[in-house]
mmCIF file of C-alpha atoms in Angstrom:
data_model
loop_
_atom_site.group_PDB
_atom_site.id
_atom_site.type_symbol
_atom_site.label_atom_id
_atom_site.label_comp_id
_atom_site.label_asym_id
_atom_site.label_seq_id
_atom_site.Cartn_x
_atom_site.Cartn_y
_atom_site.Cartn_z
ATOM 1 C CA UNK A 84 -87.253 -59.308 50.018
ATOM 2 C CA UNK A 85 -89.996 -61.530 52.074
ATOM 3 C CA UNK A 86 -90.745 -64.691 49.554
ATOM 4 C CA UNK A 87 -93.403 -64.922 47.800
ATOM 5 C CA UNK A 88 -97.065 -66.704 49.513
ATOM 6 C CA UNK A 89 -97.244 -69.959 48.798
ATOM 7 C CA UNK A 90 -94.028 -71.152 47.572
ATOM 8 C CA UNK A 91 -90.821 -71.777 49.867
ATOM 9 C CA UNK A 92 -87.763 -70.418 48.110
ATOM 10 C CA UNK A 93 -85.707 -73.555 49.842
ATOM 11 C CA UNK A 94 -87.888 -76.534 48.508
ATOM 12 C CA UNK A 95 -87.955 -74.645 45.122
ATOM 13 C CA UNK A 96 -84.345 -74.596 44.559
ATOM 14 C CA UNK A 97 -83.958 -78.450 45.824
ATOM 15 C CA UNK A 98 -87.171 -79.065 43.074
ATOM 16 C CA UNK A 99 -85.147 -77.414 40.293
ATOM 17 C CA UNK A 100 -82.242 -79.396 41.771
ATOM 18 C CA UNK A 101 -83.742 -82.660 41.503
ATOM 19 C CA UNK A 102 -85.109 -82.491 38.063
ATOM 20 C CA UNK A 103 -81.525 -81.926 36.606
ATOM 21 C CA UNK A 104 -80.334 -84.475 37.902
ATOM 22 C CA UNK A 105 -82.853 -86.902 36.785
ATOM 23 C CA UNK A 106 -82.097 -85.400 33.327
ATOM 24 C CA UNK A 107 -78.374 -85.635 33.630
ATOM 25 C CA UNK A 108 -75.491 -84.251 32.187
ATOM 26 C CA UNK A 109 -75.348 -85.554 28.603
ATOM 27 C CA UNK A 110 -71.755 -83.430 27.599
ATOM 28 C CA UNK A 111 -69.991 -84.968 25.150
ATOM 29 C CA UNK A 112 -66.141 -84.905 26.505
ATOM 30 C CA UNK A 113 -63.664 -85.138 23.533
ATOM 31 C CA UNK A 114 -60.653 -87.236 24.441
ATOM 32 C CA UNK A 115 -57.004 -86.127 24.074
ATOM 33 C CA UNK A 116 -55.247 -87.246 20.839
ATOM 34 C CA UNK A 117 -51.944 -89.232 22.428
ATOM 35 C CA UNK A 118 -48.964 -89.127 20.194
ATOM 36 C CA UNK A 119 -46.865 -90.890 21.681
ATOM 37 C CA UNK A 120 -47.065 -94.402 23.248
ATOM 38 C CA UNK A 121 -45.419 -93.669 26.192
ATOM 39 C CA UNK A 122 -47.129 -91.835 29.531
ATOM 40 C CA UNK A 123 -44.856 -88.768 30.877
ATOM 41 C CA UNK A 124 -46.002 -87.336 34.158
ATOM 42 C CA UNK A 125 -46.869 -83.656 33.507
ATOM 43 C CA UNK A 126 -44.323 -81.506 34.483
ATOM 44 C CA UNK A 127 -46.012 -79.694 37.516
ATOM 45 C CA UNK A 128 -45.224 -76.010 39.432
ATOM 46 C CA UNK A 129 -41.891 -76.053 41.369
ATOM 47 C CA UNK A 130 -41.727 -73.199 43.572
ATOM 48 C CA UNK A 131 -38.039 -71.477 44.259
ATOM 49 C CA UNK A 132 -37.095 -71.953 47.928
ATOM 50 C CA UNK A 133 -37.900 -68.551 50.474
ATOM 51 C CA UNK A 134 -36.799 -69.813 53.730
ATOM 52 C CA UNK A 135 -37.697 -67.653 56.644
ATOM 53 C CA UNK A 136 -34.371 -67.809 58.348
ATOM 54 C CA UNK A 137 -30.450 -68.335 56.872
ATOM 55 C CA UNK A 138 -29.942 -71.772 56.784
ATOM 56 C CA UNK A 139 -26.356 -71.114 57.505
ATOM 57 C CA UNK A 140 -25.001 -68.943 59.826
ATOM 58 C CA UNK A 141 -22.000 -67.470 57.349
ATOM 59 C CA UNK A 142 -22.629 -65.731 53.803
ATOM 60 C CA UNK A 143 -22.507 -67.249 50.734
ATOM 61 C CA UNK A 144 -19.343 -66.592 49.969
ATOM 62 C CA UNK A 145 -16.188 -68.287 50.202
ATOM 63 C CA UNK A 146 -15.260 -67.557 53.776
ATOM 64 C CA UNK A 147 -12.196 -69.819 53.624
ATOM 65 C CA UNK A 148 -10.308 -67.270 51.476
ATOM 66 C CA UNK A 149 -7.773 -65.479 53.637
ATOM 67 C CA UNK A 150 -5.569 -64.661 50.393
ATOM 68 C CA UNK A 151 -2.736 -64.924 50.543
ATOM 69 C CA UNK A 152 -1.700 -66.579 53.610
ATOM 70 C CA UNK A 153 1.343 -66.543 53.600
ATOM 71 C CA UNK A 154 4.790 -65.091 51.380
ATOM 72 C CA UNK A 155 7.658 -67.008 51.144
ATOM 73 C CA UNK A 156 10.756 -65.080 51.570
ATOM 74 C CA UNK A 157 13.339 -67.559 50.588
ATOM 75 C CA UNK A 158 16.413 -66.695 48.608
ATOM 76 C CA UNK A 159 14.611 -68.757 45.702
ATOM 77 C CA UNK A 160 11.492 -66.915 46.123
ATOM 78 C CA UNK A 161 13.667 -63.243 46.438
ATOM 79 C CA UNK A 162 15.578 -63.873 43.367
ATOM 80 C CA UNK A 163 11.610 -64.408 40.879
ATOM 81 C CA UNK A 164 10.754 -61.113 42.827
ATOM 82 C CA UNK A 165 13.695 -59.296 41.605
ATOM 83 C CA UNK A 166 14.456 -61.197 38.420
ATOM 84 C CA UNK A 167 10.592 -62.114 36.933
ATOM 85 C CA UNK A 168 8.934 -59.355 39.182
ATOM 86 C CA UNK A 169 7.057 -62.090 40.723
ATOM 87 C CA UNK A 170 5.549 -62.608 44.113
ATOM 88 C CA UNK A 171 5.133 -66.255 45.452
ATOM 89 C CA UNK A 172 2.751 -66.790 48.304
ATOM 90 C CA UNK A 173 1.107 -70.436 50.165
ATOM 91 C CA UNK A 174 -2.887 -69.701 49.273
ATOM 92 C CA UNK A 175 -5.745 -71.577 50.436
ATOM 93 C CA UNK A 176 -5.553 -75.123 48.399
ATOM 94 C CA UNK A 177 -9.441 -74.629 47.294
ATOM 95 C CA UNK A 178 -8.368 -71.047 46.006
ATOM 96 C CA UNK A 179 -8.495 -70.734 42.071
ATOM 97 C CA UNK A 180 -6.380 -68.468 39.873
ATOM 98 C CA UNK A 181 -9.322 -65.586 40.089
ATOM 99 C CA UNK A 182 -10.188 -65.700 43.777
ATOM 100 C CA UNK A 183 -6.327 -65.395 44.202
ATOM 101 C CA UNK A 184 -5.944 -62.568 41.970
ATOM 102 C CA UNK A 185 -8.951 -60.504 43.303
ATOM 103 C CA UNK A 186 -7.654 -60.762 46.815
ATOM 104 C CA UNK A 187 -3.796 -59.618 46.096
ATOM 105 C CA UNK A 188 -5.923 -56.594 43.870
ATOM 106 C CA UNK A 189 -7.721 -56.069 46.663
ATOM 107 C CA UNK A 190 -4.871 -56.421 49.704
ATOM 108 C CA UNK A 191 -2.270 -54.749 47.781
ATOM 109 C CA UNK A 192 -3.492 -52.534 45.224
ATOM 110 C CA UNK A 193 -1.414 -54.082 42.794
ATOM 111 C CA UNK A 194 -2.199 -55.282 38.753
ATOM 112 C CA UNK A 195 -1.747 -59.145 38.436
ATOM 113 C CA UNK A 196 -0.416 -59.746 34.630
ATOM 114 C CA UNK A 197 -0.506 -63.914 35.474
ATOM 115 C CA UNK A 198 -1.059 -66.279 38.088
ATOM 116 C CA UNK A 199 0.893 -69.804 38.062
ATOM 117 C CA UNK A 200 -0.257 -72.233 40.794
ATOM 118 C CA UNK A 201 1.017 -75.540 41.852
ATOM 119 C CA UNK A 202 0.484 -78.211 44.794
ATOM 120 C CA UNK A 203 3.329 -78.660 46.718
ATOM 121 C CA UNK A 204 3.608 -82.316 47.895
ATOM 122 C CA UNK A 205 2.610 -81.449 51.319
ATOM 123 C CA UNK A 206 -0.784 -80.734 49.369
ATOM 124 C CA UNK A 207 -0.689 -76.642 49.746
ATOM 125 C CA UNK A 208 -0.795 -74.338 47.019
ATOM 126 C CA UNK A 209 1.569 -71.883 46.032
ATOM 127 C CA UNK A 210 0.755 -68.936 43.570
ATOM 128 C CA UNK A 211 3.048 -67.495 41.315
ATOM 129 C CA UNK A 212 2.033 -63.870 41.142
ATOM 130 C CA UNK A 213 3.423 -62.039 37.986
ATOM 131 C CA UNK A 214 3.124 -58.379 37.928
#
């Protein structure tokens, strides 16, 4: 559209522009009932974390669990396994009672009925494993 003759479209606008202003903005702002005498900062967005990359090179999981480490196959330990039907084996010291007993399910195929642990007093842990 080609403006009108006579009047600029440009000094129009700044016209209309200028005699707002002169009027002003005469809103009447309400202001916010406080309740309570002491500020709080608003509690703003926080985003979850998406980093682009692993920030550590092994999974999640516990990667220090190689369950059970070791069995003990002293006379003591033979005579629970034929008397109590219980294994004992040297775990991982930060190993708890269900990390041990998923890793015998899942090593041996084998139903754990209880799981007794204790720190030896060269700080490892041995599992009683009743079946």
């Amino acid at each position: 559209m080609a403006p009108k003759a006579g009047t600029k479209p440009t000094t129009q606008k700044a016209l209309n522009a200028k005699k707002k202003v002169a009027k002003g903005n005469k809103l009447v702002h309400k202001k916010k009932i406080r309740t309570s005498v002491h500020f709080r900062r608003p509690k703003t967005l926080k985003t979850p974390r998406a980093p682009k990359y692993p920030l550590s090179l092994h999974p999640p999981e516990a990667n220090w669990i190689h369950l059970p480490s070791s069995s003990i196959l002293s006379p003591l330990a033979m005579k629970k396994i034929e008397d109590h039907n219980t294994l004992v084996f040297m775990v991982d010291v930060r190993a708890n009672k269900y990390q041990i007993k998923n890793a015998v399910k899942k090593l041996y195929n084998i139903d754990v009925q209880k799981i007794n642990t204790l720190i030896t007093p060269l700080l490892e842990k041995k599992a009683y494993i009743r079946l």
